[in-house]
XYZ file of C-alpha atoms in Angstrom:
355
model
C 3.591 21.044 59.748
C 0.980 23.492 60.958
C -2.184 23.555 58.913
C -2.805 27.259 58.837
C -2.867 29.858 61.550
C -1.087 27.977 64.302
C -2.399 26.690 67.593
C -1.637 26.373 71.245
C 0.057 29.794 71.283
C 2.902 28.556 69.082
C 2.633 31.364 66.567
C 2.307 28.956 63.652
C 5.559 27.076 64.172
C 5.770 23.902 62.080
C 7.555 21.831 64.711
C 5.060 21.993 67.579
C 3.638 18.599 68.675
C -0.147 18.281 68.726
C -0.213 17.691 72.484
C 2.292 20.427 73.377
C 1.769 23.016 76.108
C 0.734 26.555 75.268
C 3.665 28.765 74.173
C 5.719 25.729 73.115
C 9.058 27.004 71.727
C 9.120 24.243 69.077
C 11.045 20.984 68.986
C 13.970 22.536 67.068
C 14.447 25.460 69.434
C 17.479 25.567 71.734
C 14.914 26.068 74.529
C 13.022 22.879 73.640
C 12.350 20.901 76.820
C 14.013 23.604 78.938
C 11.708 26.632 78.732
C 9.202 27.424 81.474
C 6.381 26.559 79.048
C 7.764 23.002 78.781
C 7.084 22.135 82.428
C 4.710 19.199 82.630
C 4.568 18.672 78.859
C 4.505 14.948 77.878
C 7.182 15.664 75.258
C 9.574 17.481 77.595
C 12.218 14.770 77.962
C 12.197 13.871 74.260
C 12.530 17.525 73.215
C 15.309 18.207 75.720
C 17.458 15.305 74.508
C 16.653 15.309 70.768
C 19.258 16.770 68.383
C 18.450 20.271 67.130
C 18.668 21.754 63.658
C 18.062 20.190 60.238
C 18.018 16.401 60.289
C 20.800 15.094 58.029
C 18.906 11.830 57.531
C 16.032 13.659 55.818
C 18.073 13.815 52.614
C 18.370 10.018 52.601
C 14.646 9.623 53.354
C 13.676 11.980 50.526
C 15.908 10.087 48.098
C 14.520 6.697 49.151
C 10.891 7.839 49.047
C 11.333 9.384 45.592
C 10.493 5.961 44.088
C 7.160 5.780 45.980
C 4.219 7.417 44.188
C 1.621 7.428 46.975
C 2.091 7.343 50.744
C -0.926 6.579 52.947
C -1.049 6.545 56.759
C -3.594 4.288 58.466
C -4.449 5.677 61.901
C -6.870 5.030 64.741
C -7.713 6.943 67.868
C -8.079 3.760 69.914
C -6.586 0.286 69.838
C -8.663 -2.762 68.963
C -10.724 -1.168 66.175
C -9.237 -3.313 63.387
C -6.718 -0.802 62.014
C -4.055 -3.411 61.212
C -6.649 -5.727 59.659
C -7.749 -2.851 57.438
C -4.130 -1.983 56.551
C -3.431 -5.592 55.574
C -6.586 -5.972 53.468
C -6.074 -2.547 51.849
C -2.608 -3.707 50.800
C -3.987 -7.004 49.463
C -6.660 -5.097 47.517
C -4.176 -2.665 45.950
C -1.856 -5.540 45.010
C -4.802 -7.384 43.430
C -5.321 -4.293 41.230
C -1.803 -4.904 39.834
C -0.288 -2.051 41.825
C 3.191 -2.345 43.318
C 2.593 -2.080 47.063
C 4.675 -1.730 50.223
C 3.235 -2.171 53.729
C 5.246 -0.588 56.544
C 4.333 -1.566 60.110
C 5.449 1.118 62.586
C 3.339 -0.223 65.457
C 6.579 -1.018 67.228
C 5.152 -2.307 70.503
C 2.387 -4.359 68.872
C 3.504 -5.500 65.401
C 0.658 -7.680 64.125
C 1.191 -7.199 60.383
C 3.542 -10.206 59.913
C 0.813 -12.558 61.177
C -1.931 -10.866 59.199
C 0.019 -11.403 55.977
C 1.144 -14.935 56.772
C 4.801 -13.929 57.227
C 5.546 -15.004 60.807
C 9.067 -16.325 61.246
C 10.457 -14.505 58.204
C 13.763 -12.622 58.403
C 14.941 -9.338 56.930
C 17.801 -9.538 54.447
C 20.306 -6.824 53.632
C 21.979 -6.016 50.364
C 24.093 -3.173 49.075
C 20.802 -1.373 48.310
C 19.547 -1.600 51.918
C 17.048 -3.754 53.783
C 14.892 -5.921 51.543
C 11.175 -6.130 52.355
C 9.629 -9.542 52.953
C 7.375 -10.347 50.007
C 3.912 -11.919 50.116
C 3.601 -11.657 46.349
C 5.977 -10.207 43.798
C 4.081 -6.900 44.030
C 3.456 -6.795 47.802
C 6.379 -6.230 50.167
C 6.240 -5.850 53.957
C 8.527 -4.377 56.611
C 7.974 -4.673 60.366
C 9.927 -4.846 63.608
C 8.145 -8.175 64.012
C 10.705 -9.668 61.602
C 13.530 -8.591 63.921
C 12.321 -10.216 67.144
C 14.004 -13.558 67.961
C 10.853 -14.589 69.822
C 7.404 -13.330 68.711
C 6.401 -13.112 72.388
C 9.212 -10.673 73.201
C 8.055 -7.292 74.494
C 9.518 -4.189 72.854
C 10.240 -1.840 75.765
C 11.710 1.211 74.063
C 11.633 4.907 74.829
C 10.610 7.446 72.199
C 14.029 8.276 70.698
C 14.802 4.627 69.964
C 11.375 4.103 68.358
C 11.864 7.218 66.261
C 15.297 6.004 65.214
C 13.845 2.741 63.907
C 11.080 4.555 62.009
C 13.703 6.753 60.400
C 15.751 3.687 59.493
C 12.715 1.988 57.941
C 12.122 5.041 55.733
C 15.770 5.596 54.863
C 17.157 2.079 54.494
C 14.347 -0.148 53.148
C 14.721 -0.775 49.418
C 11.105 -0.675 48.206
C 12.069 -0.061 44.613
C 9.567 1.595 42.274
C 6.183 1.190 43.964
C 2.747 2.747 43.534
C 1.627 2.712 47.182
C 3.285 2.670 50.578
C 0.701 1.875 53.271
C 1.929 2.796 56.769
C 0.224 1.007 59.675
C 0.702 3.313 62.683
C 0.092 2.589 66.373
C -3.157 3.900 67.913
C -3.347 7.375 69.397
C -1.210 10.441 68.699
C 2.135 9.420 70.179
C 5.605 10.619 69.223
C 5.757 7.868 66.561
C 3.013 9.750 64.731
C 4.862 13.047 65.008
C 8.020 11.401 63.670
C 6.411 9.639 60.707
C 4.600 12.845 59.738
C 7.759 14.951 59.986
C 9.736 12.499 57.882
C 7.075 11.849 55.247
C 5.963 15.452 54.801
C 9.350 16.249 53.307
C 8.672 13.598 50.669
C 5.003 14.374 49.934
C 2.363 12.408 51.824
C -1.060 11.741 50.284
C -2.850 11.665 53.610
C -4.350 9.499 56.317
C -7.184 6.991 56.568
C -8.673 6.826 60.063
C -10.311 3.607 61.269
C -12.933 3.576 64.004
C -15.823 1.538 65.386
C -19.348 3.022 65.610
C -19.698 3.677 69.330
C -19.033 7.001 71.031
C -16.160 5.705 73.179
C -14.184 5.161 69.962
C -15.374 8.282 68.140
C -14.257 10.509 71.024
C -10.665 9.444 70.379
C -11.081 9.615 66.603
C -12.034 13.272 66.895
C -8.652 13.843 68.562
C -6.934 11.954 65.731
C -8.696 14.128 63.151
C -7.651 17.283 64.986
C -4.086 15.936 65.163
C -4.044 15.501 61.381
C -5.472 18.958 60.823
C -2.958 20.532 63.174
C 0.100 18.885 61.618
C -1.148 19.403 58.061
C -1.858 15.798 57.044
C -4.797 15.568 54.605
C -7.558 13.216 55.779
C -8.409 10.841 52.944
C -11.388 9.546 54.871
C -12.771 7.663 57.842
C -13.715 3.965 57.792
C -16.288 2.615 60.221
C -15.127 -0.920 60.994
C -17.112 -3.622 62.863
C -20.268 -1.859 61.720
C -22.748 -4.484 62.871
C -22.431 -8.267 62.728
C -23.311 -10.071 59.505
C -23.177 -13.861 59.453
C -24.859 -16.636 57.521
C -27.420 -18.278 59.793
C -25.971 -21.743 59.220
C -22.666 -20.581 60.741
C -24.251 -19.716 64.093
C -23.948 -21.865 67.202
C -27.148 -22.264 69.185
C -27.354 -22.893 72.935
C -30.253 -23.651 75.261
C -30.248 -22.002 78.677
C -31.168 -24.258 81.582
C -30.789 -24.471 85.340
C -27.669 -26.566 84.889
C -26.125 -23.998 82.521
C -25.841 -23.908 78.749
C -26.494 -26.883 76.525
C -25.364 -26.992 72.906
C -28.447 -27.086 70.693
C -26.812 -26.319 67.355
C -27.503 -29.651 65.694
C -31.128 -29.653 66.837
C -31.713 -26.034 65.765
C -30.159 -26.436 62.315
C -32.062 -29.657 61.681
C -35.299 -27.973 62.750
C -34.683 -25.025 60.426
C -33.705 -27.380 57.616
C -36.958 -29.281 58.052
C -39.326 -26.346 58.630
C -37.742 -23.435 56.697
C -34.617 -24.506 54.756
C -34.463 -21.204 52.880
C -33.399 -19.537 56.160
C -30.066 -21.375 56.132
C -28.783 -19.140 53.332
C -30.047 -15.944 54.977
C -27.560 -13.507 56.509
C -28.337 -12.569 60.109
C -27.572 -8.947 61.028
C -27.106 -7.518 64.494
C -25.856 -4.239 65.963
C -22.939 -5.116 68.241
C -21.920 -1.563 69.138
C -24.263 1.298 69.945
C -24.539 3.452 66.822
C -27.668 5.320 67.912
C -25.766 8.637 67.891
C -25.097 8.347 64.153
C -21.716 6.627 64.202
C -18.714 7.674 62.095
C -20.772 9.053 59.207
C -22.460 11.679 61.382
C -19.120 12.583 62.982
C -17.554 13.065 59.527
C -20.372 15.398 58.502
C -19.893 17.417 61.678
C -16.120 17.660 61.304
C -16.019 18.175 57.541
C -13.996 15.092 56.616
C -14.763 12.390 54.004
C -16.569 9.220 55.038
C -15.292 6.228 53.060
C -17.804 3.614 54.209
C -18.670 0.837 56.627
C -17.152 -2.631 57.014
C -19.359 -5.106 58.907
C -18.032 -7.432 61.576
C -17.478 -10.613 59.575
C -16.171 -13.778 61.294
C -14.738 -14.872 57.946
C -12.678 -11.676 57.720
C -11.351 -12.316 61.235
C -10.415 -15.827 60.142
C -8.645 -14.517 57.024
C -6.607 -12.123 59.200
C -5.692 -14.922 61.622
C -4.591 -17.119 58.713
C -2.652 -14.320 57.011
C -4.549 -14.283 53.726
C -6.514 -11.914 51.551
C -10.282 -11.770 52.023
C -10.687 -11.175 48.277
C -9.409 -14.472 46.861
C -12.472 -16.569 47.637
C -16.161 -16.042 48.279
C -15.997 -16.754 52.021
C -15.887 -13.108 53.150
C -19.210 -12.376 51.488
C -20.119 -9.602 53.938
C -16.816 -7.751 54.328
C -15.021 -8.146 50.982
C -17.554 -6.124 48.910
C -17.559 -3.366 51.543
C -13.746 -3.199 51.540
C -13.625 -3.186 47.736
C -16.073 -0.279 47.658
C -13.913 1.685 50.097
C -10.717 1.022 48.121
C -12.449 2.028 44.883
C -13.629 5.300 46.458
C -10.137 5.927 47.805
C -8.543 5.435 44.370
C -11.148 7.586 42.636
C -10.625 10.409 45.117
C -6.892 10.431 44.413
C -7.251 10.540 40.635
């Protein structure tokens, strides 16, 4: 998986995790988790207990993924940046373009995809061909651990090997059929789930990763690590998306309050009536505001510095948040007037770059 001349003193081994200690013997070595260099490594226990040698399940994964033309990972360095919202809307957009699409949710501890596609309470069905995805439309299927939880409030408290086993099962046993795109919504960070999904998908041919961030430095610091992770394990970076890039909202949708000694008083009705009387044309204006500090140049500047593609910006749009909460596409009506065009532009650029 190494993207070139090796790193961390591993001599270019392909099975060295991104966060491994220097002189890591490699996850497939008999010394994995036992060598002196493994002391204190976050992967030590997983490496020591994981089976060594070629993975017999890789053959089944390669066979299953042979019917999938394009495989795209959606990553983020930090949680809460809208990665799952982007994954869901990317899948809706591709399906709207008459593509056959699968959306795989491997955020095992925080599976939000079922809600964002309006599929809460659905069950997985098995056939002689394997697990059947849950379908939103005839050309958009979804798979998530969220469909397996008896109670949506249940916490998934699993160690790495069990998580990795489920990811492997999703790739090996889900019957996607002939599809154009498999979008994989990964958990934030660079955990062992990322190492597993990369190892499994690289044997089948992975197109690359889209990385989602917000504009402020506290998010971009972690995104830089995510980019370096991708470079180290040899995953092409399809581009970075800057999400929540400023607030855009029609003025008539705002709530107005008046500050007083007794606290806040709702003044929305008064304010809207005043605007309607004095300057009615303002009610159709879109108000814009910078929510996060982007004074350092945001994701676009970071992409230029790190030599990776910048796909575009998606503004913070309350209507997009509402669409995600209601499990629907932001493209089917005109309500998401700020975010839908931005998302469409990003998807178009993504498709053009792959052609």
